[in-house]
mmCIF file of C-alpha atoms and ligand atoms in Angstrom:
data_model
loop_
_atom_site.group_PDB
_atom_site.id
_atom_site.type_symbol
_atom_site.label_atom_id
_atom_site.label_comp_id
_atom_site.label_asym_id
_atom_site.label_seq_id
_atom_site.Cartn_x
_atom_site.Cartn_y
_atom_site.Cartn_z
ATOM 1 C CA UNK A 235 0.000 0.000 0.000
ATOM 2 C CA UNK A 236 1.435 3.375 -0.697
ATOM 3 C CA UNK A 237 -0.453 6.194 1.282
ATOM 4 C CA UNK A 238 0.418 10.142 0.610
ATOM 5 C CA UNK A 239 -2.284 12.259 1.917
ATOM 6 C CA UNK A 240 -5.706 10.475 1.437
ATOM 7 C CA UNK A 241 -4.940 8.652 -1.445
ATOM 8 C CA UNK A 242 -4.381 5.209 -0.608
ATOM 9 C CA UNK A 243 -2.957 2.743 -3.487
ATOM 10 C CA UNK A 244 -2.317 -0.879 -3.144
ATOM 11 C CA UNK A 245 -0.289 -2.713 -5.637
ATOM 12 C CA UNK A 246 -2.015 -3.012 -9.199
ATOM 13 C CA UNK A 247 -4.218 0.246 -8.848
ATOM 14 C CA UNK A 248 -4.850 4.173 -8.929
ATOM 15 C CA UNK A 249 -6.370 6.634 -5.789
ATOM 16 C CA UNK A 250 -5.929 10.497 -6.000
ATOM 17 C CA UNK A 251 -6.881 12.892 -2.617
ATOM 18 C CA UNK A 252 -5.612 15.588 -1.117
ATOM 19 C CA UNK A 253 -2.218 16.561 0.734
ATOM 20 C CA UNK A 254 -3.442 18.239 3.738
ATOM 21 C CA UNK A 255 -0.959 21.642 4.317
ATOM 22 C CA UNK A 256 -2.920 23.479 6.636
ATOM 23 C CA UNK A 257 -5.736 26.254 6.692
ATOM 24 C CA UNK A 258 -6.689 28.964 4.246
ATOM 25 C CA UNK A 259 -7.901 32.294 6.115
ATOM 26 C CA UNK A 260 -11.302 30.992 6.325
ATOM 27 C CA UNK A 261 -10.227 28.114 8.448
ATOM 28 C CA UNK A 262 -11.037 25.738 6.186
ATOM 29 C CA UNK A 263 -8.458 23.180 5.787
ATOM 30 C CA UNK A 264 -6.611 22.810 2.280
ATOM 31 C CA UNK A 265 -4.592 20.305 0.514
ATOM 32 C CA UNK A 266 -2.605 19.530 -2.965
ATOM 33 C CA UNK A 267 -3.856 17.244 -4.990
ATOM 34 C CA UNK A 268 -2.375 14.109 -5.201
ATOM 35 C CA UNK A 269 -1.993 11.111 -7.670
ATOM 36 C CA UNK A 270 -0.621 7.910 -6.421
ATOM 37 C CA UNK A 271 -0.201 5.562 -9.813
ATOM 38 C CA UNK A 272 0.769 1.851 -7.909
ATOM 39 C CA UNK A 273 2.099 -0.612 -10.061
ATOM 40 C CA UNK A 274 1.474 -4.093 -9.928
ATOM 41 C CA UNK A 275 5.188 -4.767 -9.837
ATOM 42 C CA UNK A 276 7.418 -3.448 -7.489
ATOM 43 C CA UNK A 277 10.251 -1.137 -8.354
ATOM 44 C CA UNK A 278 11.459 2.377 -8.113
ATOM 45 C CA UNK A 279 9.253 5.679 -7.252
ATOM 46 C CA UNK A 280 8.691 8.780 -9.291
ATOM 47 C CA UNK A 281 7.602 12.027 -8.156
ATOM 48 C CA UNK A 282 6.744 14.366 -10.362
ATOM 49 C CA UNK A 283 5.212 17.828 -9.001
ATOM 50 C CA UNK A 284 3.709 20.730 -10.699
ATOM 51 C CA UNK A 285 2.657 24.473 -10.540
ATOM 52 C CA UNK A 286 5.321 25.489 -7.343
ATOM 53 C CA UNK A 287 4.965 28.428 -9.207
ATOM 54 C CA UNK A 288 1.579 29.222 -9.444
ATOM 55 C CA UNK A 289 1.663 31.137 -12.971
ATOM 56 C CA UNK A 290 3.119 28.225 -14.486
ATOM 57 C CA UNK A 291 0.207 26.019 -15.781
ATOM 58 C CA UNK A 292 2.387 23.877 -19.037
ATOM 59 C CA UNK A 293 3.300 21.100 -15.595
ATOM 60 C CA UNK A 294 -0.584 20.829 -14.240
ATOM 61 C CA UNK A 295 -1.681 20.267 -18.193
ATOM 62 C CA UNK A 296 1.269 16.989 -18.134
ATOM 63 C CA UNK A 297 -0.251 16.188 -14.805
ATOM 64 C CA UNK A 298 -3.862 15.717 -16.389
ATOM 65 C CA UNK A 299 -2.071 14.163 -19.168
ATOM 66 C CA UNK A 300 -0.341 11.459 -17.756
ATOM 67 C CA UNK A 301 -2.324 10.594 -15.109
ATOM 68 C CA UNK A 302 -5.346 8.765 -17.048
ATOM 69 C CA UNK A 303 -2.637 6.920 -19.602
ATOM 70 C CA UNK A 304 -1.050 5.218 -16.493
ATOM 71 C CA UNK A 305 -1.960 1.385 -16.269
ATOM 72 C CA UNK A 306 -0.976 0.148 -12.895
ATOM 73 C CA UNK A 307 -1.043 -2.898 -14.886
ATOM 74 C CA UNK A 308 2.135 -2.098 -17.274
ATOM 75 C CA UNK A 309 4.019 -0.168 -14.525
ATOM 76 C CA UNK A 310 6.647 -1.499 -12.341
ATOM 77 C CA UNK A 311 7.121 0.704 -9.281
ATOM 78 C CA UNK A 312 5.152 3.655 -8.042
ATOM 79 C CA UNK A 313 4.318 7.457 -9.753
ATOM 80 C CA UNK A 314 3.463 9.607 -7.458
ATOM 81 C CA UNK A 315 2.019 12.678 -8.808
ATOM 82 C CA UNK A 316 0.851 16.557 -6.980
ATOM 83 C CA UNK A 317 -0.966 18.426 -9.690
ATOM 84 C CA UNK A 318 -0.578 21.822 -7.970
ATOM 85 C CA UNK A 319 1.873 22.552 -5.361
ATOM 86 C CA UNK A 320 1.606 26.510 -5.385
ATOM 87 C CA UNK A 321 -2.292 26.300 -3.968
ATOM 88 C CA UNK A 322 -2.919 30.216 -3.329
ATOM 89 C CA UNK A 323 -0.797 31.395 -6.078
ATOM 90 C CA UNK A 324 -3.163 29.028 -8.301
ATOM 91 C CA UNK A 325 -5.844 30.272 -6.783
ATOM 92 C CA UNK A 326 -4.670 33.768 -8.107
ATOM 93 C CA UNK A 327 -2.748 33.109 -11.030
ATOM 94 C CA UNK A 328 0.419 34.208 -9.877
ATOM 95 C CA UNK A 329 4.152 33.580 -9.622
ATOM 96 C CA UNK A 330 4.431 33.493 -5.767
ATOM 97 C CA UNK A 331 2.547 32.163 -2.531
ATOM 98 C CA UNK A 332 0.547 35.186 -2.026
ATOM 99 C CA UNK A 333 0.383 34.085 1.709
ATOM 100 C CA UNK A 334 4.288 35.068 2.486
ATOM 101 C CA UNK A 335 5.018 36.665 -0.543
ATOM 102 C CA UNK A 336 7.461 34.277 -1.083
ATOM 103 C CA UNK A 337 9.039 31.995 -4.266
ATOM 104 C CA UNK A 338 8.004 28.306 -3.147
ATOM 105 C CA UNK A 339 10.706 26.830 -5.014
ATOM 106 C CA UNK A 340 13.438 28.449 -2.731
ATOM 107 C CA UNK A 341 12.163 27.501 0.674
ATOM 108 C CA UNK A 342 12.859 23.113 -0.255
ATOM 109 C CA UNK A 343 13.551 21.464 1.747
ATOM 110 C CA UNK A 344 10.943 23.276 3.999
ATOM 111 C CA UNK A 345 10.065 23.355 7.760
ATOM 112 C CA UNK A 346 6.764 21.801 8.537
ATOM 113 C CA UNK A 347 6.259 24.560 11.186
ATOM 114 C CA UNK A 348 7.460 27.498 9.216
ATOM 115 C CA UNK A 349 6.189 29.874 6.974
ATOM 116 C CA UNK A 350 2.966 28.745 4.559
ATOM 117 C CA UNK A 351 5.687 28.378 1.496
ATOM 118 C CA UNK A 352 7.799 26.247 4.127
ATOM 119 C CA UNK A 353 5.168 24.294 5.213
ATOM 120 C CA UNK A 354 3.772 23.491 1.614
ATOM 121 C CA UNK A 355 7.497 22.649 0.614
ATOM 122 C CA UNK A 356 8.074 20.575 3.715
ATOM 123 C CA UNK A 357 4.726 18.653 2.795
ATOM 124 C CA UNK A 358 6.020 18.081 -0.700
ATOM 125 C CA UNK A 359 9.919 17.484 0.123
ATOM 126 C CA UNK A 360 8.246 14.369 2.361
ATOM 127 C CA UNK A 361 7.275 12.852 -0.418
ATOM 128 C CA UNK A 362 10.050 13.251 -2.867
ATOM 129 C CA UNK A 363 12.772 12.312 -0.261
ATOM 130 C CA UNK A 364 11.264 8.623 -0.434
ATOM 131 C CA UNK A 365 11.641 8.604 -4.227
ATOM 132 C CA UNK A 366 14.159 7.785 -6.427
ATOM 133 C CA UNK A 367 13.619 10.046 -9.222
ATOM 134 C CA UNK A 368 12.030 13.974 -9.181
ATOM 135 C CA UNK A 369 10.649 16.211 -11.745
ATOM 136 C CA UNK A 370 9.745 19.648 -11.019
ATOM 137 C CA UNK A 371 7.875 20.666 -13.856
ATOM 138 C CA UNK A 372 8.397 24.853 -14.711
ATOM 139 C CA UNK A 373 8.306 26.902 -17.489
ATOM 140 C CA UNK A 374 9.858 30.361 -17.793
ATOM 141 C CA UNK A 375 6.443 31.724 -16.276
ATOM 142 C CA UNK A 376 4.729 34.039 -18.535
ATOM 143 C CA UNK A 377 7.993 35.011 -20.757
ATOM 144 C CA UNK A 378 7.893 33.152 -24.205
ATOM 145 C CA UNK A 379 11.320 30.473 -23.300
ATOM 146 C CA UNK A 380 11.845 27.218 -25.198
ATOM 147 C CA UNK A 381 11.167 23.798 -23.846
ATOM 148 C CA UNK A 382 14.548 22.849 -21.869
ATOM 149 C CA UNK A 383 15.483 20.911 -18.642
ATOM 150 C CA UNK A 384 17.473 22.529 -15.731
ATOM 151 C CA UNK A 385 20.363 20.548 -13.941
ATOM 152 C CA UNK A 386 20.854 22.299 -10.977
ATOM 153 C CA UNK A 387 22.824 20.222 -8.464
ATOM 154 C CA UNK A 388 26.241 21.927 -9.705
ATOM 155 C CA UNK A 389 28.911 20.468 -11.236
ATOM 156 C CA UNK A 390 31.037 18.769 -8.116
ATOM 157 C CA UNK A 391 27.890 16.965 -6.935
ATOM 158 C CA UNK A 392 28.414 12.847 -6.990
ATOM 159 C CA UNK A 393 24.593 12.839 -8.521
ATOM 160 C CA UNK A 394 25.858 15.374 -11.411
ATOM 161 C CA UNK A 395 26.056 12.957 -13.886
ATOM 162 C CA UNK A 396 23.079 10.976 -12.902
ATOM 163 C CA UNK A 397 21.429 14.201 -12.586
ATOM 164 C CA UNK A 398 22.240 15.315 -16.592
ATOM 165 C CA UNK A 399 21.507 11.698 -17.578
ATOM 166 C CA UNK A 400 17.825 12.175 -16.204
ATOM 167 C CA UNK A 401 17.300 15.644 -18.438
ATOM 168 C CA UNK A 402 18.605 14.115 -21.269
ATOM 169 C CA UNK A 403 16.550 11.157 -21.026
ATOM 170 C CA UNK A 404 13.282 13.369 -20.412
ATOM 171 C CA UNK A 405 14.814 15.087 -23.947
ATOM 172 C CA UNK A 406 13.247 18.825 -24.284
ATOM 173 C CA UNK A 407 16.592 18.826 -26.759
ATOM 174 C CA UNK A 408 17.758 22.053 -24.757
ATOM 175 C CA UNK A 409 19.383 21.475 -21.256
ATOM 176 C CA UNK A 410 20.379 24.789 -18.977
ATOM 177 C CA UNK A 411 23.540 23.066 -16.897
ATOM 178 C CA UNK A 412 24.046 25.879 -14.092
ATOM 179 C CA UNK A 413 24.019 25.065 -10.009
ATOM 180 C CA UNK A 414 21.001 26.342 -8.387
ATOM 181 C CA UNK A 415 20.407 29.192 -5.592
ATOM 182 C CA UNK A 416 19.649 27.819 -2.426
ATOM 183 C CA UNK A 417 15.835 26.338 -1.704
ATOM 184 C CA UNK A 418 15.714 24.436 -5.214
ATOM 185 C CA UNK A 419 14.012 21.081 -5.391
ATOM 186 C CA UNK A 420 15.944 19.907 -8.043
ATOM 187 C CA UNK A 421 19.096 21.457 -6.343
ATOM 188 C CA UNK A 422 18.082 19.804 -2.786
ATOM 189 C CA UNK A 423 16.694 16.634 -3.434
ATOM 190 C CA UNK A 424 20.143 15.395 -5.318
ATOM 191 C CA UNK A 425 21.635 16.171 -1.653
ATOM 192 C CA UNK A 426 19.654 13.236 -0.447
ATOM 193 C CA UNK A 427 20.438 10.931 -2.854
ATOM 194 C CA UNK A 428 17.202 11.488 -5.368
ATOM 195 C CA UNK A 429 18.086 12.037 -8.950
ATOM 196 C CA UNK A 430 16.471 15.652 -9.987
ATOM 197 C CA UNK A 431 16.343 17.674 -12.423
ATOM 198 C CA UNK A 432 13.953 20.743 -13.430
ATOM 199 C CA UNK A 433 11.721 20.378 -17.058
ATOM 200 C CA UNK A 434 11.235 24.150 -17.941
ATOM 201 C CA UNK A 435 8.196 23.771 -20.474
ATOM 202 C CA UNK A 436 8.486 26.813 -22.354
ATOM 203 C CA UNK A 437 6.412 29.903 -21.328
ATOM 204 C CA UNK A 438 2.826 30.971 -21.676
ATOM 205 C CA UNK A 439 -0.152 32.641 -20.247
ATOM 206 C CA UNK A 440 -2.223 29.830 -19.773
ATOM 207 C CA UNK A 441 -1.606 26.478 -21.582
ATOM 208 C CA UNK A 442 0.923 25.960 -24.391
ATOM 209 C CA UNK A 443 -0.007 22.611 -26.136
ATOM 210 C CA UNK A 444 3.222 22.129 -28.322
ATOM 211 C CA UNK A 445 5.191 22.770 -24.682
ATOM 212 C CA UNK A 446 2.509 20.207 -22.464
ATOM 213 C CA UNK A 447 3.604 17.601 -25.111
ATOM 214 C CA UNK A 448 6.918 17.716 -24.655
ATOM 215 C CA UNK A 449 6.109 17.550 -21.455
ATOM 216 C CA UNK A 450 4.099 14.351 -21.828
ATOM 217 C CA UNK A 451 6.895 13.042 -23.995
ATOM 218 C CA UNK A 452 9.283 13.579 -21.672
ATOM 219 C CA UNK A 453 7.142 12.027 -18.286
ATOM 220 C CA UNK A 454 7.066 9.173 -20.670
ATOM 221 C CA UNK A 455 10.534 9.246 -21.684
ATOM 222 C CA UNK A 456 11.934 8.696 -17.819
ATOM 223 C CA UNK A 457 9.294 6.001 -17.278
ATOM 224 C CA UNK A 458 10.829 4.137 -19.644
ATOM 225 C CA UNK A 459 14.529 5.142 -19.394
ATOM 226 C CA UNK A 460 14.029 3.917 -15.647
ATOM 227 C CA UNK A 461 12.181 0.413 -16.081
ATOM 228 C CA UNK A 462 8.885 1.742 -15.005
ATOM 229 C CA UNK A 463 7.113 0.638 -18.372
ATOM 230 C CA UNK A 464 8.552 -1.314 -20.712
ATOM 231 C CA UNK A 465 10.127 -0.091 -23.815
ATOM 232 C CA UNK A 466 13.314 1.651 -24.712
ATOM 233 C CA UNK A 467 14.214 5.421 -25.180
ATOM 234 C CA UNK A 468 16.370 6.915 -28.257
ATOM 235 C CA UNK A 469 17.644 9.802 -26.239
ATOM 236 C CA UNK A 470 19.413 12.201 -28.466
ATOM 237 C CA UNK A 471 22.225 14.825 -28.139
ATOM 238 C CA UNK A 472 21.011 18.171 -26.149
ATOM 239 C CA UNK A 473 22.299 21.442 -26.779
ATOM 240 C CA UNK A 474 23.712 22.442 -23.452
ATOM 241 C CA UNK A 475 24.134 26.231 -22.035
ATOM 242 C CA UNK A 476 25.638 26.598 -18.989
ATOM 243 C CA UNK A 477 25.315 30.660 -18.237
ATOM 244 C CA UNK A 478 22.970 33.174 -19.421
ATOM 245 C CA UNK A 479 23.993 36.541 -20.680
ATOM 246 C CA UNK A 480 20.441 38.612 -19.936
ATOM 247 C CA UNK A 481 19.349 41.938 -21.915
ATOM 248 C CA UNK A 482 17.993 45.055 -20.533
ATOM 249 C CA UNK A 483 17.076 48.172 -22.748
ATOM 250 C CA UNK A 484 18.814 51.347 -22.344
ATOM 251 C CA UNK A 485 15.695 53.343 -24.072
ATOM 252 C CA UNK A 486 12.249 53.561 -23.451
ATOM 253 C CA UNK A 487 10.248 52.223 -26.572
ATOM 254 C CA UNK A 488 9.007 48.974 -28.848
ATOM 255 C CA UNK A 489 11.016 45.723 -28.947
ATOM 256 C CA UNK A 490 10.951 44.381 -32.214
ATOM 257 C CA UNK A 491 13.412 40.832 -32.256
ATOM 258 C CA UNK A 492 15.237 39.478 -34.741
ATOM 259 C CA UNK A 493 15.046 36.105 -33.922
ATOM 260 C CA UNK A 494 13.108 33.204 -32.790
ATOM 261 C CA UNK A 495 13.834 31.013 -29.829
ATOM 262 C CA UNK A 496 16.528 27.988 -29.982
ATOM 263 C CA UNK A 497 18.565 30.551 -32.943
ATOM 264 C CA UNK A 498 21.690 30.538 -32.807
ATOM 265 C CA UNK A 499 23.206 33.936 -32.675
ATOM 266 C CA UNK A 500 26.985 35.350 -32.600
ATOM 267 C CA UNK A 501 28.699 37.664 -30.703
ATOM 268 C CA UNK A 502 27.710 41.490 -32.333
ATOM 269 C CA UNK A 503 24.580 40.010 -33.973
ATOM 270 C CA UNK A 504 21.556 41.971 -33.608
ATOM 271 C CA UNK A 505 19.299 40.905 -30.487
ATOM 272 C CA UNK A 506 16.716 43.052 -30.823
ATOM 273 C CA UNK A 507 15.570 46.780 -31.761
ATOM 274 C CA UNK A 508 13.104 49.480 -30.001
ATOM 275 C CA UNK A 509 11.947 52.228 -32.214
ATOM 276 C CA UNK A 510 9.297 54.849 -30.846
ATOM 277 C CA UNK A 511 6.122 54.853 -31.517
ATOM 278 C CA UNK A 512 6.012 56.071 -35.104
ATOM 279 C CA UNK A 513 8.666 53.637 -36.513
ATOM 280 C CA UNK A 514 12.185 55.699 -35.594
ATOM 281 C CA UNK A 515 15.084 53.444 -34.444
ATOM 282 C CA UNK A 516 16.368 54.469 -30.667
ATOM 283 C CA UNK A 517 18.326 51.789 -30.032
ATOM 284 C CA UNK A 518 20.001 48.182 -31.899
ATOM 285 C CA UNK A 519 21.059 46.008 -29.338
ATOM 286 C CA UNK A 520 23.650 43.116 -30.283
ATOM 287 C CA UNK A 521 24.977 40.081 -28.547
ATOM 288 C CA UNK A 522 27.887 40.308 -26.075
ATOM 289 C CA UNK A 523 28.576 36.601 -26.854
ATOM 290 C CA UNK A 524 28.094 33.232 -29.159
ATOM 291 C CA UNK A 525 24.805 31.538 -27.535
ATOM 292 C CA UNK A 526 21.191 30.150 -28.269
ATOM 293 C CA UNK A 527 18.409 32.683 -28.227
ATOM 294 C CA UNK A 528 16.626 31.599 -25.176
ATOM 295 C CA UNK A 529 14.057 33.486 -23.661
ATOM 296 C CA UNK A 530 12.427 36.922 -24.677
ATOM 297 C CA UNK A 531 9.742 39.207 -23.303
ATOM 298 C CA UNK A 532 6.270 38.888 -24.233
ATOM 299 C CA UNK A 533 4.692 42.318 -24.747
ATOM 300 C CA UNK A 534 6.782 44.670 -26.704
ATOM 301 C CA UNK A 535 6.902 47.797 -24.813
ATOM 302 C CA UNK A 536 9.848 48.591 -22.446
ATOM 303 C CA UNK A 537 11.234 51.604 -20.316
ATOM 304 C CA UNK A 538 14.343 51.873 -19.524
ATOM 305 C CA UNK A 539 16.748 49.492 -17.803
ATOM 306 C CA UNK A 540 13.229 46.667 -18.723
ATOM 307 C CA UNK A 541 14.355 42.699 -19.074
ATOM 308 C CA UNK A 542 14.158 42.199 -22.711
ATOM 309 C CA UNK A 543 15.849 38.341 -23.234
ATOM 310 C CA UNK A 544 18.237 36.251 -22.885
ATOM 311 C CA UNK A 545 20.815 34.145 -24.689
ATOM 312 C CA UNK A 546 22.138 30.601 -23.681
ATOM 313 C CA UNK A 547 25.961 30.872 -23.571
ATOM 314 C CA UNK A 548 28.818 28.561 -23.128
ATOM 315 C CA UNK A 549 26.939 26.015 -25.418
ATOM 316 C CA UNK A 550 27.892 22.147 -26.249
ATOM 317 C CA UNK A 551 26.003 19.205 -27.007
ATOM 318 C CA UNK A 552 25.850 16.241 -25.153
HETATM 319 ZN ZN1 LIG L 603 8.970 28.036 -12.135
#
């Protein structure tokens, strides 16, 4: 029997129920929702959690995806799934726990009598310390970014290369290879022996379809690279960045870009251009370095000193 919250799963079959995490301010009690996928043979767990940022819908629309094409039947160990892990920034559509103000996925591995952020990470770390494998599904919140997967354990950590295994087996094709800050999941969890890395699916206001089936792919992807279903996985080479170089405006004005995401672009190539508002040029901003065109604002006006994009640098494939 595996038990997380009240869903209760015995070998061979499916529950979903709630996490409980505490109160909203109406005293009513709240929880996550949780998936617990059983499978009638035993083997290794999977965690796979979505929405810790509560803007960031691509990982709940995987969630709903993957859930109903799991056959306890075919698997061989144990998914365990929570749908939404950001509850009142959900609620709200935004980034942050409204509650504390507060970035969920810097608080892991959480205190279960800390702040509401804490406790919800505390609630969630409990169940991805007993797995073997984690996926925190992102996506660059409401900036347009291209499907990639974030290693963030760092370099000198003995789970580094188990860790970059694991994104290029999930296989978004683009893999950002840079230590985490402090409070990461997928920078924590490696710390206790769990194999994590961070899916970044895209960036949209709402749902991106092309991004949720990457996602999907990629769920599927690690169940199979890791002997929960059967069936092998042609993982291919990922183009690797391991810094970003990130571009502010020095006018006020209209962005206009002059490329798409996953581009390559060279050092004193054209980024991007703001013109006012009837059509004169202020400002042509190039690239400081070689790098993959990797994020980029979504609405086109900017003032000064505004977060326009970013470019992928020190790039290989692996
Ligand atoms: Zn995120």
């Amino acid at each position: 029997m595996t038990t997380v919250g009240t869903a209760n799963a015995p070998p061979g079959s499916v529950d979903t129920g709630r996490l409980d995490v505490g109160e909203t301010r109406d005293g009513s009690t709240f929880g996550l929702p949780v998936a617990v996928i059983n499978g009638a043979e035993s083997g290794k767990t999977l965690y796979v959690q979505a929405a810790s940022d509560g803007d960031e819908l691509n990982g709940i629309g995987v969630v709903q995806r993957i859930v109903p094409r799991l056959s306890p039947a075919e698997l061989s160990g144990t998914v365990i799934a929570v749908g939404i892990v950001n509850y009142h920034g959900f609620q709200v559509a935004e980034h942050r726990n409204p509650i504390d103000d507060t970035k969920i996925n810097r608080t892991y591995p959480g205190a279960a009598n800390g702040t509401s952020s804490e406790r919800i990470a505390a609630a969630t770390y409990e169940i991805a310390e007993d797995a073997d494998v984690v996926l925190d599904l992102h996506q660059g919140s409401t900036s347009r970014m291209l499907d990639e997967v974030r290693v963030r354990c760092g370099r000198r950590h003995r789970l580094y290369d188990d860790c970059l295994e694991l994104a290029k087996t999930f296989g978004c094709g683009h893999v950002f290879d840079q230590k985490g800050p402090d409070g990461q999941l997928a920078r924590v969890a490696p710390d206790d022996g769990i194999v994590a890395v961070d899916p970044e699916l895209g960036g949209a206001v709402g749902w991106d379809e092309r991004s949720i089936q990457n996602g999907v792919d990629g769920v599927f992807n690690v169940l199979r690279g890791y002997g929960f279903l059967d069936g092998d996985v042609d993982t291919e080479p990922q183009t690797r960045a391991k810094n970003f170089d990130q571009y502010g405006t020095p006018v006020g004005g209209l962005v206009r870009f002059e490329h798409e995401l996953g581009d390559r672009v060279s050092a004193g190539e054209t980024l991007f251009e703001v013109t006012d508002v009837f059509g004169t040029l202020k400002s042509r901003i190039a690239a400081d370095n070689d790098g993959v065109f990797w994020r980029a604002r979504r609405l086109p006006q900017v003032a000064t000193g505004e977060y326009v994009c970013s470019v992928g640098t020190n790039v290989d494939t692996y």
